[in-house]
Every structure is written in structure tokens, then in C-alpha cells.
Tab-separated table of C-alpha atoms in Angstrom:
chain	number	residue	atom	x	y	z
A	1373	MET	CA	0.157	0.041	-0.087
A	1374	ARG	CA	2.553	2.098	1.552
A	1375	THR	CA	4.138	1.734	-2.847
A	1376	CYS	CA	0.637	3.863	-3.648
A	1377	LYS	CA	1.738	6.480	-3.437
A	1378	VAL	CA	4.862	6.637	-5.289
A	1379	PHE	CA	1.896	6.721	-7.525
A	1380	ASP	CA	2.585	10.494	-8.895
A	1381	ARG	CA	6.046	10.454	-9.003
A	1382	TYR	CA	6.156	6.642	-11.511
A	1383	ARG	CA	3.698	8.900	-13.566
A	1384	ASP	CA	5.772	12.521	-13.695
A	1385	GLY	CA	8.534	10.367	-14.452
A	1386	GLU	CA	11.264	11.257	-11.770
A	1387	LEU	CA	11.824	8.181	-9.738
A	1388	ASP	CA	15.552	7.069	-10.818
A	1389	ALA	CA	16.242	3.417	-12.163
A	1390	ALA	CA	15.406	1.302	-9.265
A	1391	GLU	CA	12.806	2.835	-6.961
A	1392	ARG	CA	11.107	2.832	-10.594
A	1393	LYS	CA	11.436	-2.014	-10.833
A	1394	GLU	CA	10.406	-1.470	-7.969
A	1395	PHE	CA	7.448	0.027	-9.149
A	1396	GLU	CA	6.286	-1.745	-11.150
A	1397	ARG	CA	6.823	-4.957	-9.638
A	1398	HIS	CA	3.670	-3.182	-7.563
A	1399	LEU	CA	2.257	-2.494	-11.166
A	1400	ALA	CA	1.096	-5.777	-11.235
A	1401	SER	CA	0.128	-7.276	-8.173
A	1402	CYS	CA	-1.950	-3.542	-7.234
A	1403	ARG	CA	-5.492	-3.658	-9.354
A	1404	GLU	CA	-6.364	0.101	-8.838
A	1405	CYS	CA	-2.298	1.719	-9.741
A	1406	ARG	CA	-2.975	-0.102	-12.708
A	1407	GLU	CA	-6.314	0.613	-13.403
A	1408	LYS	CA	-5.285	4.076	-12.485
A	1409	ALA	CA	-1.854	3.640	-14.843
A	1410	ALA	CA	-4.566	2.774	-17.833
A	1411	LEU	CA	-7.290	5.046	-17.105
A	1412	LEU	CA	-4.905	8.439	-17.374
A	1413	ASN	CA	-2.883	6.922	-20.584
A	1414	ASN	CA	-6.172	6.287	-22.028
A	1415	MET	CA	-7.716	9.245	-21.369
A	1416	VAL	CA	-4.824	11.353	-21.778
A	1417	GLY	CA	-3.413	10.187	-25.157
A	1418	ALA	CA	-7.219	10.923	-26.182
A	1419	LEU	CA	-7.162	14.331	-25.216
A	1420	ARG	CA	-3.865	14.792	-26.381
A	1421	ARG	CA	-5.394	13.743	-30.313
A	1422	GLU	CA	-7.996	15.531	-30.369
A	1423	GLU	CA	-7.308	18.492	-33.550
A	1424	VAL	CA	-7.276	22.134	-31.429
A	1425	ARG	CA	-8.464	23.919	-34.608
A	1426	PRO	CA	-7.175	27.620	-33.949
A	1427	LEU	CA	-9.088	30.580	-35.669
A	1428	ASP	CA	-7.167	33.976	-36.751
A	1429	LEU	CA	-8.415	35.978	-34.805
A	1430	ALA	CA	-5.493	37.961	-34.987
A	1431	GLU	CA	-6.215	41.021	-36.926
A	1432	ARG	CA	-9.877	41.348	-35.117
A	1433	ILE	CA	-8.441	41.053	-31.664
A	1434	ALA	CA	-5.564	44.028	-32.671
A	1435	ARG	CA	-8.963	46.248	-34.065
A	1436	ARG	CA	-10.803	45.623	-31.114
A	1437	ALA	CA	-8.470	46.409	-27.843
A	1438	PHE	CA	-7.872	49.569	-30.383
A	1439	SER	CA	-11.402	50.817	-30.573
A	1440	THR	CA	-12.615	53.324	-28.230
A	1441	ASN	CA	-15.444	50.453	-27.785
A	1442	ALA	CA	-13.612	48.471	-26.209
A	1443	SER	CA	-13.365	49.454	-23.342
A	1444	TRP	CA	-16.893	51.325	-22.362
A	1445	ASP	CA	-18.113	48.164	-23.078
A	1446	ALA	CA	-15.572	45.801	-21.008
A	1447	LEU	CA	-16.806	49.308	-18.478
A	1448	VAL	CA	-20.746	48.760	-18.278
A	1449	ALA	CA	-19.999	45.333	-18.079
A	1450	SER	CA	-17.769	45.566	-14.631
A	1451	TYR	CA	-20.979	47.301	-13.203
A	1452	LEU	CA	-23.109	44.477	-15.155
A	1453	ARG	CA	-21.154	42.271	-12.057
A	1454	PRO	CA	-23.177	41.236	-9.204
A	1455	GLY	CA	-21.182	42.638	-6.558
A	1456	PRO	CA	-20.378	45.754	-7.751
A	1457	ALA	CA	-24.317	46.299	-9.543
A	1458	PHE	CA	-25.354	45.947	-5.939
A	1459	ALA	CA	-22.764	47.906	-4.518
A	1460	PHE	CA	-24.672	50.727	-6.431
A	1461	LEU	CA	-27.926	49.547	-5.847
A	1462	THR	CA	-27.302	49.480	-1.508
A	1463	LEU	CA	-25.887	53.105	-2.981
A	1464	LEU	CA	-28.991	54.421	-5.105
A	1465	LEU	CA	-30.649	53.198	-2.076
A	1466	VAL	CA	-29.455	54.454	0.590
A	1467	LEU	CA	-29.632	58.391	-1.412
A	1468	PHE	CA	-33.629	58.129	-2.226
A	1469	SER	CA	-34.134	57.221	1.458
A	1470	PHE	CA	-32.708	60.274	2.057
A	1471	LEU	CA	-34.492	62.774	-0.131
A	1472	TRP	CA	-37.191	60.528	1.298
A	1473	VAL	CA	-37.098	61.878	4.328
A	1474	LEU	CA	-35.019	65.285	4.336
A	1475	PRO	CA	-37.998	66.860	3.758
A	1476	GLN	CA	-40.210	65.299	5.896
A	1477	ASN	CA	-37.799	66.540	8.735
A	1478	ARG	CA	-38.160	69.891	7.480
A	1479	SER	CA	-41.602	71.273	8.937
A	1480	ILE	CA	-43.086	74.056	6.514
A	1481	ASP	CA	-42.855	76.740	9.130
A	1482	ALA	CA	-44.630	80.931	9.777
A	1483	TYR	CA	-41.555	81.945	8.333
A	1484	THR	CA	-40.874	79.736	4.770
A	1485	GLU	CA	-44.289	80.204	4.179
A	1486	TYR	CA	-43.395	84.449	4.280
A	1487	GLN	CA	-40.309	84.147	1.774
A	1488	GLN	CA	-42.960	81.940	-0.301
A	1489	LEU	CA	-45.391	83.993	-0.867
A	1490	MET	CA	-43.156	86.830	-0.662
A	1491	ASP	CA	-41.258	85.044	-4.416
A	1492	GLU	CA	-44.615	84.700	-5.420
A	1493	ALA	CA	-45.538	88.028	-5.474
A	1494	GLU	CA	-41.997	89.529	-6.597
A	1495	ALA	CA	-43.074	86.967	-9.325
A	1496	ILE	CA	-45.861	87.940	-9.953
A	1497	SER	CA	-45.523	91.815	-9.798
A	1498	LEU	CA	-42.621	93.446	-10.211
A	1499	ASP	CA	-44.450	96.606	-7.041
A	1500	ALA	CA	-45.200	94.586	-5.537
A	1501	SER	CA	-45.174	96.333	-1.736
A	1502	ILE	CA	-42.957	94.140	0.417
A	1503	THR	CA	-43.920	94.223	3.894
A	1504	GLU	CA	-41.575	95.065	7.232
A	1505	ILE	CA	-42.171	92.007	9.469
A	1506	ASN	CA	-40.671	92.464	12.745
A	1507	ASN	CA	-41.728	90.117	15.002
A	1508	ASP	CA	-44.711	86.729	14.921
A	1509	SER	CA	-47.413	89.090	15.518
A	1510	GLU	CA	-46.219	91.176	13.098
A	1511	LEU	CA	-45.420	87.828	10.975
A	1512	ILE	CA	-49.953	86.445	11.639
A	1513	LEU	CA	-51.640	89.130	10.664
A	1514	TRP	CA	-49.149	90.205	7.563
A	1515	LEU	CA	-50.174	85.829	6.543
A	1516	GLU	CA	-53.348	86.530	7.494
A	1517	ARG	CA	-54.137	89.695	5.537
A	1518	GLU	CA	-52.380	87.797	2.261
A	1519	VAL	CA	-55.361	85.252	2.503
A	1520	HIS	CA	-57.815	87.038	3.081
A	1521	SER	CA	-57.363	89.250	-0.395
A	1522	ARG	CA	-56.980	85.431	-2.528
B	71	MET	CA	13.970	36.457	-21.041
B	72	VAL	CA	11.568	37.621	-22.285
B	73	ASP	CA	12.487	36.903	-26.520
B	74	SER	CA	13.627	40.164	-28.461
B	75	ALA	CA	11.393	40.162	-30.546
B	76	ASP	CA	8.162	40.396	-27.714
B	77	SER	CA	9.466	43.245	-26.074
B	78	ALA	CA	9.335	45.074	-28.978
B	79	LEU	CA	6.550	44.337	-29.644
B	80	ILE	CA	5.227	44.976	-26.530
B	81	GLU	CA	6.813	48.219	-26.586
B	82	SER	CA	5.224	48.894	-29.986
B	83	THR	CA	1.496	48.268	-28.313
B	84	LEU	CA	2.061	50.214	-25.773
B	85	LYS	CA	2.717	53.946	-27.626
B	86	GLY	CA	-0.322	53.043	-30.200
B	87	ASP	CA	1.160	49.881	-32.541
B	88	GLU	CA	-2.356	48.079	-33.583
B	89	TRP	CA	-0.135	46.593	-35.943
B	90	ALA	CA	2.554	45.121	-32.899
B	91	PHE	CA	-0.517	43.265	-30.796
B	92	ALA	CA	-1.801	42.053	-34.122
B	93	GLU	CA	1.210	39.790	-34.182
B	94	LEU	CA	1.506	39.501	-30.994
B	95	VAL	CA	-1.037	37.767	-30.323
B	96	ARG	CA	-0.759	35.836	-34.167
B	97	ARG	CA	2.464	34.347	-31.887
B	98	TYR	CA	0.241	33.736	-29.277
B	99	GLN	CA	-2.656	32.466	-29.747
B	100	THR	CA	-2.283	28.539	-30.589
B	101	ALA	CA	-0.619	28.321	-27.166
B	102	VAL	CA	-4.185	30.367	-25.568
B	103	TRP	CA	-6.172	28.484	-27.928
B	104	GLY	CA	-5.010	24.960	-27.024
B	105	THR	CA	-5.468	26.255	-23.181
B	106	VAL	CA	-8.586	27.227	-24.043
B	107	TYR	CA	-10.258	24.784	-25.516
B	108	ARG	CA	-8.355	22.333	-23.248
B	109	ILE	CA	-9.802	23.739	-19.786
B	110	LEU	CA	-13.182	24.571	-21.011
B	111	GLY	CA	-13.470	21.512	-23.676
B	112	ASN	CA	-15.058	22.295	-26.864
B	113	SER	CA	-17.132	24.481	-26.806
B	114	SER	CA	-18.780	27.271	-28.964
B	115	GLU	CA	-17.568	29.875	-26.451
B	116	ASN	CA	-14.048	29.140	-27.000
B	117	GLU	CA	-13.809	31.595	-29.448
B	118	ASP	CA	-14.744	33.694	-27.075
B	119	ALA	CA	-12.765	32.827	-24.440
B	120	VAL	CA	-9.785	34.133	-27.027
B	121	GLN	CA	-11.195	37.157	-27.012
B	122	GLU	CA	-11.595	38.361	-23.953
B	123	VAL	CA	-7.739	37.208	-22.901
B	124	PHE	CA	-6.419	38.580	-25.640
B	125	LEU	CA	-8.029	41.410	-23.845
B	126	ARG	CA	-7.591	41.438	-21.098
B	127	ALA	CA	-3.654	41.227	-21.915
B	128	PHE	CA	-3.798	44.680	-23.887
B	129	SER	CA	-5.637	46.344	-20.448
B	130	ALA	CA	-2.897	44.976	-18.565
B	131	LEU	CA	0.358	45.111	-20.920
B	132	ASN	CA	1.199	48.192	-18.642
B	133	LYS	CA	1.569	45.894	-15.707
B	134	PHE	CA	4.220	42.939	-17.170
B	135	ASP	CA	7.511	43.202	-16.522
B	136	LEU	CA	9.069	43.091	-19.713
B	137	ASN	CA	12.325	40.549	-18.305
B	138	TYR	CA	9.255	37.576	-17.954
B	139	PRO	CA	8.739	35.673	-20.242
B	140	PHE	CA	5.111	36.477	-21.923
B	141	GLY	CA	4.366	32.769	-22.385
B	142	PRO	CA	4.165	32.075	-19.404
B	143	TRP	CA	1.937	35.528	-18.487
B	144	ILE	CA	-0.257	35.243	-21.050
B	145	LEU	CA	-1.217	31.379	-20.122
B	146	ARG	CA	-1.759	32.889	-16.712
B	147	ILE	CA	-4.267	35.676	-18.360
B	148	ALA	CA	-5.632	31.783	-20.287
B	149	ALA	CA	-6.295	29.759	-17.054
B	150	ASN	CA	-7.608	32.261	-14.639
B	151	TYR	CA	-10.256	33.140	-17.622
B	152	CYS	CA	-11.043	29.559	-17.806
B	153	ILE	CA	-11.391	28.628	-14.171
B	154	ASP	CA	-13.172	31.436	-13.324
B	155	GLN	CA	-15.340	30.636	-16.773
B	156	LEU	CA	-15.768	26.934	-15.020
B	157	ARG	CA	-16.779	28.131	-11.588
B	158	ARG	CA	-19.762	30.467	-13.396
B	159	LYS	CA	-21.203	27.702	-14.892
B	160	LYS	CA	-21.197	25.024	-12.168
B	161	GLY	CA	-24.642	23.938	-12.661
B	162	ARG	CA	-24.221	22.708	-16.240
B	163	LYS	CA	-22.057	20.131	-16.130
B	164	THR	CA	-21.418	16.965	-19.335
B	165	LYS	CA	-24.005	14.042	-19.011
B	166	LEU	CA	-21.623	11.155	-19.218
B	167	PHE	CA	-24.823	8.546	-20.499
B	168	SER	CA	-26.213	10.147	-22.333
B	169	GLU	CA	-23.482	11.719	-23.911
B	170	LEU	CA	-22.025	8.193	-24.441
B	171	GLY	CA	-25.979	7.415	-25.931
B	172	GLU	CA	-24.403	5.924	-28.735
B	173	TYR	CA	-21.465	3.396	-27.440
B	174	ASP	CA	-21.204	0.901	-25.349
B	175	GLN	CA	-21.327	2.598	-23.378
B	176	LYS	CA	-19.283	-0.445	-20.136
B	177	LYS	CA	-17.056	-1.657	-22.644
B	178	LEU	CA	-15.827	1.059	-23.555
B	179	LEU	CA	-15.314	2.027	-19.810
B	180	LYS	CA	-13.783	-1.126	-19.305
B	181	ASP	CA	-11.548	-0.894	-22.406
B	182	LEU	CA	-10.120	2.716	-20.509
B	183	SER	CA	-9.287	1.450	-17.934
B	184	ARG	CA	-7.733	-1.398	-19.140
B	185	GLU	CA	-3.994	-1.139	-21.643
B	186	SER	CA	-3.887	-2.653	-24.692
B	187	ASP	CA	-1.099	-2.541	-27.050
B	188	GLN	CA	-3.927	-3.317	-30.086
B	189	GLY	CA	-3.719	0.293	-31.807
B	190	SER	CA	-6.060	-1.061	-33.896
B	191	ALA	CA	-8.643	-1.684	-31.727
B	192	ARG	CA	-7.363	1.613	-29.318
B	193	MET	CA	-8.030	4.476	-32.158
B	194	ASP	CA	-11.464	3.052	-32.539
B	195	GLY	CA	-12.330	4.070	-29.134
B	196	MET	CA	-10.022	7.361	-29.233
B	197	GLU	CA	-14.135	8.797	-30.099
B	198	GLY	CA	-15.276	7.677	-27.358
B	199	TYR	CA	-12.478	7.968	-24.382
B	200	SER	CA	-12.056	11.164	-25.803
B	201	ARG	CA	-16.031	11.764	-24.539
B	202	VAL	CA	-15.982	10.179	-21.556
B	203	ALA	CA	-12.391	12.312	-20.627
B	204	HIS	CA	-14.519	15.568	-21.305
B	205	ALA	CA	-17.266	13.810	-19.186
B	206	LEU	CA	-14.765	12.976	-16.275
B	207	LEU	CA	-13.392	16.701	-16.597
B	208	ASP	CA	-16.122	18.532	-16.151
B	209	GLY	CA	-16.982	16.535	-12.894
B	210	LEU	CA	-13.137	18.464	-11.455
B	211	ASN	CA	-13.101	21.529	-9.841
B	212	PRO	CA	-12.208	23.968	-12.022
B	213	LYS	CA	-8.592	24.292	-10.111
B	214	TYR	CA	-7.422	20.971	-10.670
B	215	ARG	CA	-8.892	20.701	-13.809
B	216	ALA	CA	-5.896	23.310	-14.986
B	217	ALA	CA	-3.129	21.440	-13.492
B	218	PHE	CA	-4.604	18.610	-15.046
B	219	VAL	CA	-4.353	19.735	-18.667
B	220	LEU	CA	-1.702	21.847	-17.845
B	221	ARG	CA	1.212	18.978	-16.834
B	222	GLU	CA	-0.718	15.458	-18.613
B	223	VAL	CA	-2.478	16.307	-21.791
B	224	GLU	CA	0.608	19.458	-22.464
B	225	GLU	CA	3.220	18.258	-20.521
B	226	LYS	CA	4.390	21.275	-19.079
B	227	ALA	CA	7.300	21.142	-16.242
B	228	TYR	CA	5.872	21.312	-12.002
B	229	ASP	CA	7.570	25.023	-12.156
B	230	GLU	CA	5.534	26.222	-15.345
B	231	VAL	CA	2.363	24.932	-14.263
B	232	ALA	CA	2.635	26.834	-10.912
B	233	LYS	CA	3.664	29.558	-12.517
B	234	ILE	CA	0.841	29.605	-15.224
B	235	LEU	CA	-1.510	28.956	-11.924
B	236	GLY	CA	0.076	31.096	-10.300
B	237	THR	CA	0.791	29.413	-7.052
B	238	SER	CA	3.608	26.961	-6.113
B	239	GLU	CA	5.579	24.599	-7.033
B	240	VAL	CA	3.189	22.343	-4.050
B	241	ALA	CA	0.322	23.549	-4.596
B	242	ALA	CA	0.717	22.476	-8.466
B	243	ARG	CA	1.496	19.330	-7.601
B	244	VAL	CA	-1.144	18.581	-4.921
B	245	ARG	CA	-3.700	19.388	-7.851
B	246	VAL	CA	-2.735	17.191	-10.630
B	247	SER	CA	-2.725	14.782	-7.694
B	248	ARG	CA	-5.737	15.395	-7.063
B	249	ALA	CA	-6.736	15.126	-10.205
B	250	ARG	CA	-5.655	11.997	-11.133
B	251	THR	CA	-7.612	9.842	-8.150
B	252	GLU	CA	-10.815	12.088	-8.770
B	253	LEU	CA	-10.670	11.072	-12.342
B	254	GLN	CA	-10.214	7.372	-11.332
B	255	LYS	CA	-13.083	8.337	-8.055
B	256	ARG	CA	-15.317	9.677	-10.949
B	257	PHE	CA	-14.747	6.188	-13.124
B	258	ARG	CA	-15.735	4.202	-11.514
B	259	ALA	CA	-18.775	6.006	-9.819
B	260	TYR	CA	-19.175	5.554	-13.320
B	261	LEU	CA	-19.335	2.527	-14.082
B	262	SER	CA	-20.291	1.288	-10.323
B	263	GLY	CA	-23.665	3.031	-11.777
B	264	ILE	CA	-23.202	1.554	-15.329
B	265	GLU	CA	-22.950	-2.539	-13.984
B	266	LYS	CA	-26.603	-1.586	-11.568
B	267	LYS	CA	-28.642	0.128	-14.104
B	268	GLU	CA	-27.377	-3.000	-17.107
B	269	ARG	CA	-28.541	-5.895	-13.433
B	270	ARG	CA	-31.617	-4.385	-13.060
B	271	LYS	CA	-32.202	-4.348	-16.491
B	272	ASN	CA	-30.934	-7.894	-16.407
B	273	ALA	CA	-32.965	-8.887	-13.410
B	274	HIS	CA	-36.532	-7.136	-15.191
B	275	LEU	CA	-36.348	-9.286	-18.392
């Protein structure tokens, strides 16, 4: 059984003459090693005999390598791979959730409404009289007047 | 050392000479085809694979060290690409039994594990042998498969296999050895599967 361990070195032709002789004696008595050797010989023989018919792709490959399209393709494809695509989606999700949450946090207060109304007034009529507002009570009065006048 | 002409071609390519890159591809495409074909098996995607390998080499060419030979470098890109592809289509495996429908399967497998000296009889089984060989290879871990193909079919030395696979020589030896053992194990499983099927059929008759 110990001799079976030399199988790889035998197969790779790394045994010296004496070791090889010993292993060959072992082969005659070990069905396992004999089967393995024959199987590999026949398999590898068949694979080596297969004809690989290469196409000449040299010009096509060179053209693609130098056209900007190739790198653009690769860039898009690289972002479509699961890793980057997932990262990108996560980023989008985070961004959107920020956009969703932020406006809700910003409650519309009286000052903002005043600003909006002033902007509108400016847009509609150029000579809109601008009321001076110094405190909250003046602002409320102004707002009430505005609402009634509309 | 890079073949002096290789390094000149690489330098010209980096300066934007399309012809130089085409020439570089022409020199190494047969080697790349061989590796791709033997690791991926005969598939319609081989042409795309060869193309992709050279395009990857092109975009990494500025990182290539001209003090090293170009051959192992391009084959390393090819082997990595193929291993990657095999991992991706893990689900797609050749079914040995359907592959061998038209053969006397039991005889074929028995012959395959027997050393015979009759050349003519062996030529007859070659086509069947290569189908079995591909089916058995398909079942291997892609890393083992690549190491096995480079060592056994392409007859490369272990240090070269290690260089191409980007690992140590010891690791390359271990992978080849495991591939050999695994192939025999798979082969036996197929054979006993056929024998079982046969026994069932005979019991029914």
C-alpha cells in the first residue's frame, strides 16, 4: 500500500531506475494502481490526439483592443457584475431614503411660507409692496391679510 | 527573458501600434487556444474566451514586466479566465450517460481502464475515449482540472504549471495528484452505475 503513494512520481517520470523497477513490480500486483495508470494513459492519449483548430483572430482582436468601444463595453459590463451592481443599488437606495426623509424633517414654518409668498409676489407683480415684518405677531397679521386678499 | 522581438512588439503596442499587437496575438494565439480548449472543453464559447483573454492582456500590458517571458503570463491570464468561467457555470455539467448513448458504454469504460497494445482497436475507441475524458474532466474542481490539463495533456513541467496558475510548485503537484485520484474515483462511480443499471435490466427480463 505504501508503494501506491509513489504513483505520482512514477507517472511524472521522477523515479530512478531502481525505484521504477520496484514500482513496476508493484503495478503487477496492485489492481488499483494498474487501473489508474491505464485510465490516465488512455484519457490523456485521447485528449492529446484531439485536434484543436485555432482560428486566426489576431487582426480582429487587435482592432477591438484599440477601438474605444471595447473599453466602454468592458466598463459597462464590469458594473453589471453582481458585486458592483449590488453596491450601486445600495448606494441608490441610501440616496433615495435621504431624499425621502429630509423634506419630512423640515416642517414648513411661518417664515418659510412668508418667503414663498414673497417670491410669488415678486414673480407676479414687480411693484408688490414689501411689508416690513419685525416679529411673530406682525407676521401672523400679514399672513391673515394675505389669505383674505386671495 | 522575453524574446527580444516580443518585448519590441509589446513596447510598440504600448505606443499605440495596432499592427504590433496583432503580431503578438498571432504568436501566442495557438497556445491560448490550446489551453482554453482543453480547460473549457469543446464549447462554442472558446472563440470569445480567446478574444477576452487577449483583451485582458492588452489592458494590463503596461503592468507586464519585460524581464519575464510573455508566454506564461498570457497563459496565466487564460487559465484564470477559464477557471472563472467554469466556476460560473457550475450547474452545467456534461451527462456522461447521455453523451455516450451510441456506444457500448460498459465495454468502452472497461477498455478505458485497460492497457492494450492493439493500436487499431484503440483508434476505434478514441472518439468515445475523448468523450469520457471530457465528461470526467467536467466533474473536477476547476483548479484541479486546469492543473491536470497543463501537466498531463500539455506536458508542462511543474514549475511552469505553478507559474501559470499563480501558485507554488508544491500546490501544483498536489492539485495534479488530486485530479488523478479524483478522475479514477469518478470513473469507478460511472462504471458501477452502469453495472447496477444493467443488473436491474437483467432482473426485469
